[in-house]
Short mmCIF file of C-alpha atoms and ligand atoms in Angstrom, two decimals:
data_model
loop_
_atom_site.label_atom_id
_atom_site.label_comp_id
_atom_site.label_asym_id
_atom_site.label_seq_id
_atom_site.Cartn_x
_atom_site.Cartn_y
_atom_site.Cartn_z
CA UNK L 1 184.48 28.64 -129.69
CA UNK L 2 183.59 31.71 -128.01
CA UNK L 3 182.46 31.95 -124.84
CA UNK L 4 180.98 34.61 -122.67
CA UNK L 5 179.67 34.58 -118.92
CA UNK L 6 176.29 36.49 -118.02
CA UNK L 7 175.47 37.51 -114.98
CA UNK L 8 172.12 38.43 -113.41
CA UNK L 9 172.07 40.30 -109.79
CA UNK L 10 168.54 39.96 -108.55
CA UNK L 11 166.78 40.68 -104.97
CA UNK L 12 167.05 37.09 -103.78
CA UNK L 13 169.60 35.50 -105.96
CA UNK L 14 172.56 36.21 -108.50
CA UNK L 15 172.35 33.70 -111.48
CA UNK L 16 175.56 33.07 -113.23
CA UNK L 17 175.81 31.51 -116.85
CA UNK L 18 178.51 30.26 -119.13
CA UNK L 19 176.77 31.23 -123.04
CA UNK L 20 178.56 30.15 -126.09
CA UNK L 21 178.45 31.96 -129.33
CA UNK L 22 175.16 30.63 -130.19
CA UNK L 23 173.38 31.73 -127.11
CA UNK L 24 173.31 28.15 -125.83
CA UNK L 25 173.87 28.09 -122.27
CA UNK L 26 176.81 25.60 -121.23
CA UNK L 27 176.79 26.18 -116.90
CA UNK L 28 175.11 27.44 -114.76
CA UNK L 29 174.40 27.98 -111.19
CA UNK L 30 172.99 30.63 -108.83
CA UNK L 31 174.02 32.02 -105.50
CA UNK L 32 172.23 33.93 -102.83
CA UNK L 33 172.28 37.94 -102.99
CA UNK L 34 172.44 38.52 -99.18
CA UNK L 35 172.04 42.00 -99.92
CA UNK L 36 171.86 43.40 -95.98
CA UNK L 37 175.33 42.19 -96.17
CA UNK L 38 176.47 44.80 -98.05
CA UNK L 39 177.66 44.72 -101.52
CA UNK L 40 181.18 43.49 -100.63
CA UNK L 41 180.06 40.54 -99.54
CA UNK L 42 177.80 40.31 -102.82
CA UNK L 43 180.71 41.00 -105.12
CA UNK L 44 182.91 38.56 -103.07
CA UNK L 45 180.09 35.84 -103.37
CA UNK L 46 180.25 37.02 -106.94
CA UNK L 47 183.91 36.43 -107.81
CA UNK L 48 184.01 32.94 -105.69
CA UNK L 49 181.10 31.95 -108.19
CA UNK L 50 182.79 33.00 -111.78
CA UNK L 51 185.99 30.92 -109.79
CA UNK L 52 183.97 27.64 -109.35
CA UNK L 53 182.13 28.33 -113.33
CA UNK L 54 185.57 28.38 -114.44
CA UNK L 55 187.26 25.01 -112.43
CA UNK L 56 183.72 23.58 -112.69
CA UNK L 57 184.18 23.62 -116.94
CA UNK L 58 187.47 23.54 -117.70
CA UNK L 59 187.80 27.24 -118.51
CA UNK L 60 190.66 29.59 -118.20
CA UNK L 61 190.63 33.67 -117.81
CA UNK L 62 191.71 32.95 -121.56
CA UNK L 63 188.94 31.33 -122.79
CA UNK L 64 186.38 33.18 -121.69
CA UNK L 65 185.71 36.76 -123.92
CA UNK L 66 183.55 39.05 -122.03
CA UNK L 67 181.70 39.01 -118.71
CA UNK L 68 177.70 41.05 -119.00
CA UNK L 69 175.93 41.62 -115.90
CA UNK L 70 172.57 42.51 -116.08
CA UNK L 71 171.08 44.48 -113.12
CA UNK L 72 167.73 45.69 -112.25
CA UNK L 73 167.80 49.78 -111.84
CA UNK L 74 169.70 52.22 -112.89
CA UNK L 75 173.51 51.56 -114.42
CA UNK L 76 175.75 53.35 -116.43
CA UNK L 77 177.04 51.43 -119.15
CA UNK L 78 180.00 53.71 -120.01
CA UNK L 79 181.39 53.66 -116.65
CA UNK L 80 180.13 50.18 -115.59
CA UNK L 81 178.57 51.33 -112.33
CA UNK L 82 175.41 50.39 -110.81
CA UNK L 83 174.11 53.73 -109.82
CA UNK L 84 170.71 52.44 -108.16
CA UNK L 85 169.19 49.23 -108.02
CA UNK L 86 166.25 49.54 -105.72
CA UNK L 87 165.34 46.17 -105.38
CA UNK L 88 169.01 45.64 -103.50
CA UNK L 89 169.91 47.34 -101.07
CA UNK L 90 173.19 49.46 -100.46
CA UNK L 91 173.98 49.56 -104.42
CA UNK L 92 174.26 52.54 -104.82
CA UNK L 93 177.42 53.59 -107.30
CA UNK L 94 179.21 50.62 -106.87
CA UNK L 95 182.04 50.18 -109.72
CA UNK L 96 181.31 46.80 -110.01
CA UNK L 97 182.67 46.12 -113.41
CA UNK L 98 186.24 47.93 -112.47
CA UNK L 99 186.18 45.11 -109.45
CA UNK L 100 185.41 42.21 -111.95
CA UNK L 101 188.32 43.26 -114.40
CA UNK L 102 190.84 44.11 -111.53
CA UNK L 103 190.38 40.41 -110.19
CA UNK L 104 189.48 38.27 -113.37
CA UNK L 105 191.31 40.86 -116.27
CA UNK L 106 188.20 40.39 -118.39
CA UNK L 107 186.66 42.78 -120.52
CA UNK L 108 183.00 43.47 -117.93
CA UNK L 109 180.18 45.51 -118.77
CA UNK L 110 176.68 45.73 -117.00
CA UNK L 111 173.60 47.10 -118.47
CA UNK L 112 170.23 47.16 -117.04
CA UNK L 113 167.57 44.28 -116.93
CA UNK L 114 165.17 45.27 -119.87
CA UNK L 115 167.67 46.10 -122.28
CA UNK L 116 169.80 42.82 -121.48
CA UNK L 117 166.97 40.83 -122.49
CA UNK L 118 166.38 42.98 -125.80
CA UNK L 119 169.72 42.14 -126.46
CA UNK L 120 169.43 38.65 -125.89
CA UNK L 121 166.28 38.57 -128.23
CA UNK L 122 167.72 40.26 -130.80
CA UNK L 123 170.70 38.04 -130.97
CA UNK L 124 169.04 34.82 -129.98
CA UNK L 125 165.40 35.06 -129.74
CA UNK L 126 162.13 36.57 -130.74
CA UNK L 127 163.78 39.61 -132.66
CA UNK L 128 167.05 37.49 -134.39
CA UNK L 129 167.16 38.92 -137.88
CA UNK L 130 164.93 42.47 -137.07
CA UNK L 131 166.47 46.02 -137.21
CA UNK L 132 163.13 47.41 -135.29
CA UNK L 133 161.89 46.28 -132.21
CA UNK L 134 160.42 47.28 -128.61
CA UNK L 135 160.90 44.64 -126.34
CA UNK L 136 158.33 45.30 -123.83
CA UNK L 137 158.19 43.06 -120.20
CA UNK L 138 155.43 42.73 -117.52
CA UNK L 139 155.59 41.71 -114.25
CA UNK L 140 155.88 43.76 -111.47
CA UNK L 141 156.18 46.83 -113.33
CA UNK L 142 156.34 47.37 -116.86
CA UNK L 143 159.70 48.08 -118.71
CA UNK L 144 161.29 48.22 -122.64
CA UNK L 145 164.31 47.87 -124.45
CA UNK L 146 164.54 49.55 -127.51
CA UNK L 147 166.31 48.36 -130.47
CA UNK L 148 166.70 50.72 -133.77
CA UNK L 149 168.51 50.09 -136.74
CA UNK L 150 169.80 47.12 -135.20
CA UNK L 151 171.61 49.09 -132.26
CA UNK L 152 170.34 49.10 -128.48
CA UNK L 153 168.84 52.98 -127.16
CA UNK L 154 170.53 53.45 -124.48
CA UNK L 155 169.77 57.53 -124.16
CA UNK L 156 171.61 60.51 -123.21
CA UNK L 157 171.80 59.36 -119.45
CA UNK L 158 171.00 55.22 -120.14
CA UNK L 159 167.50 56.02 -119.34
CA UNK L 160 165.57 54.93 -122.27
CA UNK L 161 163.10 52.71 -122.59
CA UNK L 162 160.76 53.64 -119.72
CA UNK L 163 157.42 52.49 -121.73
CA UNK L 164 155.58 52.00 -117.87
CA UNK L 165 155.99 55.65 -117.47
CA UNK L 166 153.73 56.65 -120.61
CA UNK L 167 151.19 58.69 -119.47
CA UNK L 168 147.37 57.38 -119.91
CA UNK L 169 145.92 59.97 -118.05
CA UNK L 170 146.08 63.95 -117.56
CA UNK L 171 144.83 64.47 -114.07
CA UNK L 172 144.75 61.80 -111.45
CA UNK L 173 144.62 58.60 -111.67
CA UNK L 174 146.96 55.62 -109.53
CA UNK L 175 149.75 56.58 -108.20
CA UNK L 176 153.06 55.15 -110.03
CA UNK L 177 156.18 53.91 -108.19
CA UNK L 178 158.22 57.16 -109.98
CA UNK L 179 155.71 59.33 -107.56
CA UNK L 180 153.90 60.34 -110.63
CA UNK L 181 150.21 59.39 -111.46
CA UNK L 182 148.50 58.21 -115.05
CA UNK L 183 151.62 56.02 -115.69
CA UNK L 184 150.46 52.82 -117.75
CA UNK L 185 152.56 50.83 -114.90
CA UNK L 186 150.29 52.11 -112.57
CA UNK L 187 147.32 51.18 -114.57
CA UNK L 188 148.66 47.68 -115.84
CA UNK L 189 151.54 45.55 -114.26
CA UNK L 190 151.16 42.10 -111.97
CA UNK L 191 150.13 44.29 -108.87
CA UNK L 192 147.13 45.77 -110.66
CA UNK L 193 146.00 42.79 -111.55
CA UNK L 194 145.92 41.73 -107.71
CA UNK L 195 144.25 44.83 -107.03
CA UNK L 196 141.55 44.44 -109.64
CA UNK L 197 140.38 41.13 -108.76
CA UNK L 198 140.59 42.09 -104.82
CA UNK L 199 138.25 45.39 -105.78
CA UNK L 200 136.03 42.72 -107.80
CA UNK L 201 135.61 40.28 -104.58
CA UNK L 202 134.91 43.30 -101.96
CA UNK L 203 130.84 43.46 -103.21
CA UNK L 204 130.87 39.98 -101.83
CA UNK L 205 130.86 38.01 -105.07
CA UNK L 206 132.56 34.97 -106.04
CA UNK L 207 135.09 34.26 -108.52
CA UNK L 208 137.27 31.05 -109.29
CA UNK L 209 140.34 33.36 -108.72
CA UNK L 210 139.05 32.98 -104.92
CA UNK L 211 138.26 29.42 -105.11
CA UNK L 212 141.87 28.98 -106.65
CA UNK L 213 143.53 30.99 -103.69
CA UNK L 214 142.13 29.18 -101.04
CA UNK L 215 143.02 30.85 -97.79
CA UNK L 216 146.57 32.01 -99.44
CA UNK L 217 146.61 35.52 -101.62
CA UNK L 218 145.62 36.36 -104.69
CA UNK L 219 148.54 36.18 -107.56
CA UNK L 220 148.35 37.37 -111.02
CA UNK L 221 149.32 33.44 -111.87
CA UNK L 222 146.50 32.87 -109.95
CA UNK L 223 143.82 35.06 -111.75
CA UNK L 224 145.52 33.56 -115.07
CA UNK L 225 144.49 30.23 -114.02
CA UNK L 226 140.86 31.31 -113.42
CA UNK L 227 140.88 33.14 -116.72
CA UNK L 228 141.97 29.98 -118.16
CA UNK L 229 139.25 27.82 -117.09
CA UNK L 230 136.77 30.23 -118.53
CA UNK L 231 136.09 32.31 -114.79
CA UNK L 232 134.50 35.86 -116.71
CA UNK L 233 135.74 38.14 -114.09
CA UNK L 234 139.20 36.89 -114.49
CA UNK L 235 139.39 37.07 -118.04
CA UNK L 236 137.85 40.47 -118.07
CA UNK L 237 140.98 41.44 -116.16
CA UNK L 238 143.44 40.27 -118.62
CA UNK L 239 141.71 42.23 -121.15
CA UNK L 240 141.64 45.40 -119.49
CA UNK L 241 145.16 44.86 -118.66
CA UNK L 242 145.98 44.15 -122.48
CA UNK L 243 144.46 46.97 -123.24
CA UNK L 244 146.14 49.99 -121.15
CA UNK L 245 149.41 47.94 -122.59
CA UNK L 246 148.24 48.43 -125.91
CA UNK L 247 147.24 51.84 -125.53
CA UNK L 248 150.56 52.60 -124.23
CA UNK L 249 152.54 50.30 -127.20
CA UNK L 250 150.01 52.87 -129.46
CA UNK L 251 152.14 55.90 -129.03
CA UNK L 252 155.34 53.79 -128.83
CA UNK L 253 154.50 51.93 -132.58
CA UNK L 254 152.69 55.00 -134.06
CA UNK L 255 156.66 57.38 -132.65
CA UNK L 256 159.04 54.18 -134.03
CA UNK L 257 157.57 51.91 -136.54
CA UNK L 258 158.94 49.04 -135.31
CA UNK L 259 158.47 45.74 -137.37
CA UNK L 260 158.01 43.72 -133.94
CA UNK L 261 156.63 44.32 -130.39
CA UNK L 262 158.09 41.36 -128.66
CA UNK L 263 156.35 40.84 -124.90
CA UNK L 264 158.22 39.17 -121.85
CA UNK L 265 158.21 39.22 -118.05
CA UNK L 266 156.31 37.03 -115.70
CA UNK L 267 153.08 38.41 -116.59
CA UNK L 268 153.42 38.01 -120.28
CA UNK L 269 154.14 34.36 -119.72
CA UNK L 270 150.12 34.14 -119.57
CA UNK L 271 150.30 34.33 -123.62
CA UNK L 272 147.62 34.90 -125.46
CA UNK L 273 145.51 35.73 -122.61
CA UNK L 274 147.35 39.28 -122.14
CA UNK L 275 148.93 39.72 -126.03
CA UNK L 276 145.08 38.94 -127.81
CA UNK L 277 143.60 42.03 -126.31
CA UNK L 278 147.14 44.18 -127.10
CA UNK L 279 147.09 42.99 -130.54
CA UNK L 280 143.00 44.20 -130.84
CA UNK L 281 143.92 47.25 -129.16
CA UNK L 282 146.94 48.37 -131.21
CA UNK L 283 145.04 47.35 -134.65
CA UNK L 284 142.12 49.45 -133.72
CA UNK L 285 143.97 52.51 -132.47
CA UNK L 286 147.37 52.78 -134.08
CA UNK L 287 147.84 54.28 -137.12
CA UNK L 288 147.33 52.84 -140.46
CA UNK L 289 150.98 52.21 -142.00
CA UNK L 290 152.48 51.38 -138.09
CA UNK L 291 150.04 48.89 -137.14
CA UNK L 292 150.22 46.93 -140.95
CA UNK L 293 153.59 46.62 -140.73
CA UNK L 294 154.10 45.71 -136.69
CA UNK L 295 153.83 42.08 -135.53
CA UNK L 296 153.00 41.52 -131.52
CA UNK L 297 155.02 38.44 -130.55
CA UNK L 298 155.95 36.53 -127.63
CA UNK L 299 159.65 36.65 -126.24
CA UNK L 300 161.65 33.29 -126.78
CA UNK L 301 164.19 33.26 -123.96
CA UNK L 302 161.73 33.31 -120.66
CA UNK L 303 163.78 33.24 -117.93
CA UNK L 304 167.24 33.17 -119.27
CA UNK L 305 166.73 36.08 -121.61
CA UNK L 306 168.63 37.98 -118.58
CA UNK L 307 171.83 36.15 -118.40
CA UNK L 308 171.89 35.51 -122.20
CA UNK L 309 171.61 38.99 -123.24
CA UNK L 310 174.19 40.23 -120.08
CA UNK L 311 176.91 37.46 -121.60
CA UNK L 312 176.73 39.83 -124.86
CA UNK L 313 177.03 43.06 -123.56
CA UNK L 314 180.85 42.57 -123.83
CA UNK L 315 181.64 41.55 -127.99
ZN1 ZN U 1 155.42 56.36 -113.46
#
């Protein structure tokens, strides 16, 4: 049986997963990123951990068809090299999938974060057996892989995909993290959220996202919670939230016609709460024929979606 190893370089920790053909995931383990030790010391922390995956199950260089990393920022899939990944420090053009093959002589490829979890949805999850889908997450800011005609977007520069960069807004408006202002991310992602409820509590009033928090901060799991138990304010949030998404997924369904918008990332994981007002949002406002034939689903992989869709990058 085939087998394929995904890895996922976060902030804090590199997670490392042996996936067989069916997306089922046989090992796996994690190691810390250490990323103010420079990326040497990542990659070397890197190539110790594929050693001990392999000893650890049994598995030879031979066995094992294709190693996918899946990085957050930006990569170049042609080249396999992580051209920025802001959230760790001192990546900047590292070859890294040129060091993988020189040590382990093992067809590597990396692509970035979003898109590796489209790819794992669309062979394993939420959009198996669909030629048309935007996978959209939310968490700290808001990204998309695209899928058409049953073939990832990458773009002329691996760039696609930047839904959290839609415009909602002309003039003004929050500033965005890519320095320009009326992006949807600014308007909607986990840190608006925080900001929302913190703007509700400064008039002095009380809310059950408060009570929840006790002296700690604020989270958007937090608010959830509150919006959960029925708190007004909190579920007021979520809908505003859902619908800047939806008004952004608008353009997005009304441009591709894709058959499914499937929604992931730590913020999504609050279900219905945030996809309910998206779903009312894009029926009101998209166009007719888009919005009849688009379904608004939940992704299926959670938090593995990363290292399962990496671990296909290379068939
Ligand atoms: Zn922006």
């Amino acid at each position: 049986m085939a087998k394929r190893i995904g890895i996922d370089v976060g902030g804090t920790n590199v997670k490392i997963a042996l996936v067989d053909e069916n997306g089922k995931i046989i090992y796996s383990n994690s190691v810390p990123t250490y990323a103010n030790m420079g990326y040497e010391y990542t990659v070397n922390n890197i190539k110790q951990s594929i050693k001990d995956l392999m000893r650890e199950t049994n598995t030879t260089e031979k066995d094992i068809q294709g190693i996918g990393f899946d990085f957050p920022g930006q990569v170049d899939y042609k080249t396999g090299v992580v051209k920025l990944a802001p959230n760790i420090p001192g990546w900047v053009n590292v070859p890294i999938a040129k060091m993988i093959e020189d040590e382990f002589h093992i067809p590597t490829r990396i692509d970035n974060d979003v898109r590796c979890a489209a790819l794992g949805e669309l062979k394993f999850g939420a959009g198996k057996g669909c030629e048309n889908f935007v996978c959209i997450t939310v968490g700290t800011g808001i990204g998309s892989g695209l899928v058409i005609n049953g073939q990832l977007v990458r773009g002329a520069a691996n760039a696609a995909g930047e839904i959290g960069h839609i415009k909602l807004q002309t003039h003004g408006g929050p500033i965005c993290g890519c320095g320009d202002t009326g992006c949807l991310e600014a308007f909607a992602s986990g840190p608006s959220i925080v900001a929302m409820a913190y703007e509700y509590l400064k008039g002095g009033k009380s809310a059950k996202f408060r009570e929840l928090a006790g002296d700690g901060e604020i989270t958007p799991y937090i608010v959830a919670k509150a919006a959960e138990a029925g708190d007004p304010v909190a579920k007021r949030i979520f809908e505003i939230m859902g619908e800047y998404i939806g008004m952004g997924l608008v353009s997005v369904i009304n441009l591709l016609n894709p058959e499914k918008v499937i929604v992931g990332g730590g913020v999504a994981e609050c279900g219905d709460l945030l996809l309910e007002p998206i779903r009312r949002t894009v029926a009101s406002r998209a166009m007719v024929v888009q919005r009849n034939s688009v379904q608004i689903v939940p992704a299926q992989l959670g938090n593995s979606a990363g290292v399962i869709g990496a671990s296909m990058l290379a068939s």
